[in-house]
Short mmCIF file of C-alpha atoms in Angstrom, two decimals:
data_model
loop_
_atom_site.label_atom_id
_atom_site.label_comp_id
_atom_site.label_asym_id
_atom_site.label_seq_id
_atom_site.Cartn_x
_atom_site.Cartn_y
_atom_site.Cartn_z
CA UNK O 1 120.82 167.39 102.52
CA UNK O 2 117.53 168.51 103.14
CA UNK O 3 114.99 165.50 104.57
CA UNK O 4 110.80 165.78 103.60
CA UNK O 5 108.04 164.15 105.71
CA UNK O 6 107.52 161.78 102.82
CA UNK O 7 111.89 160.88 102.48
CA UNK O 8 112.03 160.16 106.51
CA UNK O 9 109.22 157.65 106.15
CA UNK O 10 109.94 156.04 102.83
CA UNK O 11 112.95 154.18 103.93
CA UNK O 12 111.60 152.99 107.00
CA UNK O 13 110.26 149.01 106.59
CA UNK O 14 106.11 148.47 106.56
CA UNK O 15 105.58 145.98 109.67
CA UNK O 16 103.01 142.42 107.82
CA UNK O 17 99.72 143.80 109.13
CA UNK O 18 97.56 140.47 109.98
CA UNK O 19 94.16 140.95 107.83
CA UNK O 20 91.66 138.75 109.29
CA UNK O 21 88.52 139.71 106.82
CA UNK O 22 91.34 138.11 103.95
CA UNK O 23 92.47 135.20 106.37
CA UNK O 24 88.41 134.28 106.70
CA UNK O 25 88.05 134.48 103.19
CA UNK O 26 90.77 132.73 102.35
CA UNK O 27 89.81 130.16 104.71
CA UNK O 28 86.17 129.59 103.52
CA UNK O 29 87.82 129.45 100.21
CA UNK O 30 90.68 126.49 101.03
CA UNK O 31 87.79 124.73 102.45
CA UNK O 32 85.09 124.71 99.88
CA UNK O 33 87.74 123.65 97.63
CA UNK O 34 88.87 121.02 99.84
CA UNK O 35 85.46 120.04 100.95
CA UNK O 36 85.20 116.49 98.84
CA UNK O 37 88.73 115.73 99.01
CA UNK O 38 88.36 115.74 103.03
CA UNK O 39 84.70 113.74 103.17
CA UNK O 40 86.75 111.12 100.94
CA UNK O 41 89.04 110.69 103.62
CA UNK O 42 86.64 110.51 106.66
CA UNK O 43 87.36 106.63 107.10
CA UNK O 44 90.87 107.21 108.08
CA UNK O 45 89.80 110.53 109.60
CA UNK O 46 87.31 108.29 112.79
CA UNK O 47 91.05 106.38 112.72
CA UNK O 48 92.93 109.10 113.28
CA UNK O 49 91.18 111.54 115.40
CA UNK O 50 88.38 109.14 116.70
CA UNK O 51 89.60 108.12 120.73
CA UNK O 52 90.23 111.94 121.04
CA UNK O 53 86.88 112.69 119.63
CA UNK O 54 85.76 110.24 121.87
CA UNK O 55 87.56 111.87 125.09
CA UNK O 56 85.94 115.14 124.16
CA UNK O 57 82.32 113.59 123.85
CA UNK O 58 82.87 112.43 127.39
CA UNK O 59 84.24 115.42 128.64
CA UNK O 60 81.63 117.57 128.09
CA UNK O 61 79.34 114.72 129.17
CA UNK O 62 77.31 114.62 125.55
CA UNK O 63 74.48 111.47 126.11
CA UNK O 64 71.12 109.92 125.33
CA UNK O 65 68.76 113.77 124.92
CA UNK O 66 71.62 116.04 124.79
CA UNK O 67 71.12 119.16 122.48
CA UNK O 68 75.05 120.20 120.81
CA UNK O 69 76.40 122.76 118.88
CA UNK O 70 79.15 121.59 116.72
CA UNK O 71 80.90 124.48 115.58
CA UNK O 72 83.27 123.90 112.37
CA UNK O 73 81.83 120.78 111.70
CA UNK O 74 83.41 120.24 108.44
CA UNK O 75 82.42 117.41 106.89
CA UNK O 76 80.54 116.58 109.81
CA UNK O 77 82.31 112.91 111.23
CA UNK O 78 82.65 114.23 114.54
CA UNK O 79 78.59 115.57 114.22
CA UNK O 80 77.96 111.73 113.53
CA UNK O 81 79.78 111.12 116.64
CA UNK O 82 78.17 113.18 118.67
CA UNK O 83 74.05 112.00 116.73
CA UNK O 84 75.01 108.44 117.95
CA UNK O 85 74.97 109.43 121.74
CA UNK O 86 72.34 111.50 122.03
CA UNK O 87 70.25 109.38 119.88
CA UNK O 88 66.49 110.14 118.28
CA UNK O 89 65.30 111.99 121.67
CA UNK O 90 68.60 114.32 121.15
CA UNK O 91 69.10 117.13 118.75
CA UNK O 92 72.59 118.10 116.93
CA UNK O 93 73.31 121.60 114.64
CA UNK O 94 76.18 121.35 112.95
CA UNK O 95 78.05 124.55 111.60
CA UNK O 96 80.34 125.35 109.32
CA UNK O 97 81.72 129.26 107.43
CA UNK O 98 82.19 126.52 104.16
CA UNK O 99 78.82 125.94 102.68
CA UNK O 100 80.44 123.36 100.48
CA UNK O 101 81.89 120.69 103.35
CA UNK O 102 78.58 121.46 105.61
CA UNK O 103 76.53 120.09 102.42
CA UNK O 104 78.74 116.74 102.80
CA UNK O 105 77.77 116.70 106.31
CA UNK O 106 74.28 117.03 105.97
CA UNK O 107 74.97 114.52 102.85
CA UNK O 108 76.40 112.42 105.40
CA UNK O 109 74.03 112.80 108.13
CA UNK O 110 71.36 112.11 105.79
CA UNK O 111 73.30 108.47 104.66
CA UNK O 112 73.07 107.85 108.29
CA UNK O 113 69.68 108.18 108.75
CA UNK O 114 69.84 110.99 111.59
CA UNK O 115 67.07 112.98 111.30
CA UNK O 116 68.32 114.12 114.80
CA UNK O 117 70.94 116.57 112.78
CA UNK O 118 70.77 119.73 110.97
CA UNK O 119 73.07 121.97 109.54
CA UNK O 120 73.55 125.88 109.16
CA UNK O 121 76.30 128.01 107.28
CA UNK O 122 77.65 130.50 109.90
CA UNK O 123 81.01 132.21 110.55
CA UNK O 124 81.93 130.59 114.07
CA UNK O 125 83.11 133.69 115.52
CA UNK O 126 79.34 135.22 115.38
CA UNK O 127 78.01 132.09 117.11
CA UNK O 128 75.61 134.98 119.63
CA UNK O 129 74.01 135.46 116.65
CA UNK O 130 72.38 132.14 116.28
CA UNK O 131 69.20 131.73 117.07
CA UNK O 132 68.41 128.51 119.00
CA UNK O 133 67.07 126.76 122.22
CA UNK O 134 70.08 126.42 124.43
CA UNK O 135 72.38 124.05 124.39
CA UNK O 136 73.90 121.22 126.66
CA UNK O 137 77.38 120.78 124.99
CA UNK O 138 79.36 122.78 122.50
CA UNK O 139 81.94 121.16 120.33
CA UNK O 140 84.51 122.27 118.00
CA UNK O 141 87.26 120.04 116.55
CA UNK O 142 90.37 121.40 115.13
CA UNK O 143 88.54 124.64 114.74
CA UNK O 144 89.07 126.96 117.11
CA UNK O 145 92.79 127.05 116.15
CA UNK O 146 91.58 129.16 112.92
CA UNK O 147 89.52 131.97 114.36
CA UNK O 148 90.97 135.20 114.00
CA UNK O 149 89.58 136.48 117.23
CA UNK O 150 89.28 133.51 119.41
CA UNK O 151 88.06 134.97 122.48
CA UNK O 152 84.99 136.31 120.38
CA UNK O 153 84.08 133.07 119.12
CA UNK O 154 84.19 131.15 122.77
CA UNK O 155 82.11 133.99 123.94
CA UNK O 156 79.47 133.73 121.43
CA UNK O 157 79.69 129.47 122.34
CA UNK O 158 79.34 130.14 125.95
CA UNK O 159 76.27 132.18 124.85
CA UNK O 160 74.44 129.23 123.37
CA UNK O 161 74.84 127.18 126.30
CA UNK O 162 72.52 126.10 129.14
CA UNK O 163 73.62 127.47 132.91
CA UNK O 164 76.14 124.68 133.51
CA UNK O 165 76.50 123.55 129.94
CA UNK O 166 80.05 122.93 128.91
CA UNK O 167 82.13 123.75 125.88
CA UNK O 168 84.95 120.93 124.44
CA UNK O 169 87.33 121.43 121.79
CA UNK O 170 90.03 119.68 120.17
CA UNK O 171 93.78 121.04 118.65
CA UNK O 172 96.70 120.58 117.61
CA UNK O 173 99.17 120.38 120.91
CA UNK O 174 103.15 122.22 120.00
CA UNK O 175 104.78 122.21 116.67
CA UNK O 176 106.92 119.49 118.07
CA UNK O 177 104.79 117.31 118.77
CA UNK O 178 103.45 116.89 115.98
CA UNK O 179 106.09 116.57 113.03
CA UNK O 180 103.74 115.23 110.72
CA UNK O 181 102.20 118.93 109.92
CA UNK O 182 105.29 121.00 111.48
CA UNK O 183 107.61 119.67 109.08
CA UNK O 184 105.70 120.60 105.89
CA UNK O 185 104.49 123.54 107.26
CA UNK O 186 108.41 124.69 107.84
CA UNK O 187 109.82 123.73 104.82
CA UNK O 188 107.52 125.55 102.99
CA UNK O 189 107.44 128.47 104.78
CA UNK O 190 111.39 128.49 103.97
CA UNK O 191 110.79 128.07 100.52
CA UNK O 192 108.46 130.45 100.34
CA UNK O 193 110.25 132.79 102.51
CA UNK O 194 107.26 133.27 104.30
CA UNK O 195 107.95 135.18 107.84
CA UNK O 196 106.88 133.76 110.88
CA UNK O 197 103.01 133.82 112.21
CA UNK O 198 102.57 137.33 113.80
CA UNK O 199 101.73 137.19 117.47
CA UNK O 200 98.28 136.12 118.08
CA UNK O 201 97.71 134.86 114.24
CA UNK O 202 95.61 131.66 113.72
CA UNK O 203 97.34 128.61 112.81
CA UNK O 204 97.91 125.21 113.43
CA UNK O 205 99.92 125.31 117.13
CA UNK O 206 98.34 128.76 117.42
CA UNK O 207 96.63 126.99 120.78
CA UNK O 208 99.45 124.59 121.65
CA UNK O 209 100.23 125.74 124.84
CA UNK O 210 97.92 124.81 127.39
CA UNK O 211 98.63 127.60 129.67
CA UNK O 212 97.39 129.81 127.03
CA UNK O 213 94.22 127.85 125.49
CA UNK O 214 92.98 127.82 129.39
CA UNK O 215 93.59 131.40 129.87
CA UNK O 216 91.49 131.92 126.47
CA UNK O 217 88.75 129.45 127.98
CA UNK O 218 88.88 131.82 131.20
CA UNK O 219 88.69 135.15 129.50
CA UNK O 220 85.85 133.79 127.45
CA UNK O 221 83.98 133.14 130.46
CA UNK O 222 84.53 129.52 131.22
CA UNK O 223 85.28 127.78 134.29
CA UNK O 224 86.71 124.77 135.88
CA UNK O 225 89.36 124.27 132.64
CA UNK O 226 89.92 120.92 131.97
CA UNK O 227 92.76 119.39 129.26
CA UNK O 228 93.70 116.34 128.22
CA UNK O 229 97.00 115.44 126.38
CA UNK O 230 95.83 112.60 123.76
CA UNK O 231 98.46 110.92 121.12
CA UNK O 232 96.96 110.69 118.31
CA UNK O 233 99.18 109.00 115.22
CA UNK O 234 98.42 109.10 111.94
CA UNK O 235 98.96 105.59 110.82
CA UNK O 236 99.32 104.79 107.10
CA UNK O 237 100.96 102.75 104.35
CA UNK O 238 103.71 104.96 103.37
CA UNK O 239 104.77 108.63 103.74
CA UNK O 240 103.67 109.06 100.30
CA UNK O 241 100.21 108.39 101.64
CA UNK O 242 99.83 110.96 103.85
CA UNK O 243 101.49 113.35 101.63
CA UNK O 244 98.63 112.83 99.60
CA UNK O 245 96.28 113.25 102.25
CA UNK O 246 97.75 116.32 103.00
CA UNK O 247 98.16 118.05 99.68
CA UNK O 248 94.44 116.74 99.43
CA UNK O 249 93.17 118.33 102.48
CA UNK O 250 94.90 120.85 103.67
CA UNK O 251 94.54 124.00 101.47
CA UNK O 252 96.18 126.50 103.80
CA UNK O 253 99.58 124.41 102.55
CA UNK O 254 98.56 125.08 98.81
CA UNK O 255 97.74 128.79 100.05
CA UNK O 256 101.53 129.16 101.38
CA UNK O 257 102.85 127.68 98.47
CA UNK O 258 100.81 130.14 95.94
CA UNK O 259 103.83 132.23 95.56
CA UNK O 260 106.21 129.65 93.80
CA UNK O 261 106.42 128.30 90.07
CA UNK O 262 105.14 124.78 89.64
CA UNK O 263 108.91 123.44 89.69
CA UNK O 264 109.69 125.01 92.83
CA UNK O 265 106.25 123.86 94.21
CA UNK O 266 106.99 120.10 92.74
CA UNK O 267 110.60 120.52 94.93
CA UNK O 268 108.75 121.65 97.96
CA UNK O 269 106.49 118.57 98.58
CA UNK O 270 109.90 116.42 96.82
CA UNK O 271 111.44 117.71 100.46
CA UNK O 272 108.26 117.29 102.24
CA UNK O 273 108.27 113.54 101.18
CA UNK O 274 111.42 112.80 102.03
CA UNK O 275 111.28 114.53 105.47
CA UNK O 276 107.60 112.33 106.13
CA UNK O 277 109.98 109.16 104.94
CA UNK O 278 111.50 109.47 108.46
CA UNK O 279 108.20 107.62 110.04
CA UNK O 280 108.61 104.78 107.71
CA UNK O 281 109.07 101.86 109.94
CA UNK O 282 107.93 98.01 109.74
CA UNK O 283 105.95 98.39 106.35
CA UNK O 284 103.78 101.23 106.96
CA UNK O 285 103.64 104.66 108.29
CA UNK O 286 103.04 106.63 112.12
CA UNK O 287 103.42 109.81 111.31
CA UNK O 288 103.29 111.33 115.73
CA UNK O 289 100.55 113.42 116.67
CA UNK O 290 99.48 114.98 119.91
CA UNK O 291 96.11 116.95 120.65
CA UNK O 292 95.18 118.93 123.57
CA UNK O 293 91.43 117.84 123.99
CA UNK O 294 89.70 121.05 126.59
CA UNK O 295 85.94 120.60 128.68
CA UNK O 296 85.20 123.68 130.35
CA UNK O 297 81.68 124.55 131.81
CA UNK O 298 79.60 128.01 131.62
#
């Protein structure tokens, strides 16, 4: 049997090609949709991730004066956060690639009566394009984990800063330490038959390694690499609460799920429920979390 060009290649398998101009969109999209859903839970949210928030705030040494980029600011908690220490005489931009959750934190910053914040809509891997006085501190919290090309975004933060200004940032430590998101995030990726992230792919535990977020600090430009391990439990009434806040506020699950009927989608989270049941203890819910929380300085 004779072979053409076209029959030796047709049988051969098409490796997933990662498409980061679709992951971004898709992103700004899970988050504009998501945007109220996630404000709503900002009580539970200064619960949750507030000492770690803290930790970072002191890491990169944000007080009374300071100027900060906060970059994926979301709804903007953390940006409150960070207003309250550097107070009138200090200055705070919040960012965000959702133009819909960075109106809820200039909604919020407004409610607060910090004139001391502002907000601007821009894609935190093109942070050297910003135009602004430099900067004592940049922040990013549970953001960095999400940008396509990492290294470009810390190098367009370490552009914004002072000489000696210092960058902080906040994610998600291993998959296994952190069950709460891991679990869903499996079972649906079985269910979906979704393959595993390609190598270098943004995601959740996509920075969970120490070794390699400070080697991604370094290459950016950074020095001195500082990180903190910080427990960080989500504590609830039931593990039908924070399903809720989950299928509430975290779109990318919705995303991975896109591909099923609505019955198969209504047995997914049925699993996901009764895997979360397994932090049921005493009458509520502690669902175990662990964040790496990074200072590094320019």
């Amino acid at each position: 049997m004779t072979f053409t060009h076209s029959d030796t290649h047709a049988s051969k398998p098409v490796p997933p090609v990662f498409d980061p101009v679709a992951f971004k969109a898709t992103t700004r999209t899970q988050w504009d949709n998501a945007a109220q859903a996630w404000n709503d839970w900002g009580g539970f949210l200064t619960r949750w991730l507030g000492p770690a928030t803290e930790a970072m705030l002191d890491m990169v040494r944000v007080a009374e004066g300071s100027r900060v980029l906060d970059v994926a600011a979301g709804a903007g908690e953390q940006t409150l956060s960070a207003a309250r220490r550097v107070g009138p005489g200090g200055y705070v931009l919040a960012t965000d690639l959702s133009p819909n959750i960075l109106a809820l934190a200039a909604e919020n910053a407004r409610s607060a009566g910090y004139s001391q914040i502002e907000t601007q809509v821009i894609d935190g891997e093109c942070m050297d394009e910003l135009d602004a006085e430099p900067f004592d501190a940049v922040i990013s919290r549970v953001g960095l984990i999400y940008f396509p090309d990492q290294v470009k975004a810390l190098r367009g933060m370490h552009a914004q800063l002072k000489p000696g200004g210092y960058i902080g940032a906040m994610v998600y430590a291993r998959a296994e330490a952190n069950p709460f998101f891991s679990l869903p995030v499996g079972i649906i990726r079985r269910r979906a038959a979704l393959p595993p992230p390609l190598p270098g792919q943004p995601g959740p535990f996509s920075l969970g390694n120490p070794d390699v977020l400070s080697s991604l600090l370094q290459e950016a430009g950074f020095k001195d690499v500082e990180i903190r391990s910080v427990r960080a439990p989500l504590r609830l009434q039931s593990a039908l609460e924070c399903l809720q806040f989950e299928q509430e506020s975290f779109g990318a699950l919705h995303q991975m799920l896109s591909g099923l009927t609505a019955l198969e989608q209504d047995d997914a989270w049925a699993e996901i429920a009764e895997a979360l049941g397994q932090f049921e203890r005493q009458g509520g819910f502690e669902g175990p979390c662990e964040m790496l929380v990074v200072a590094a300085h320019k």
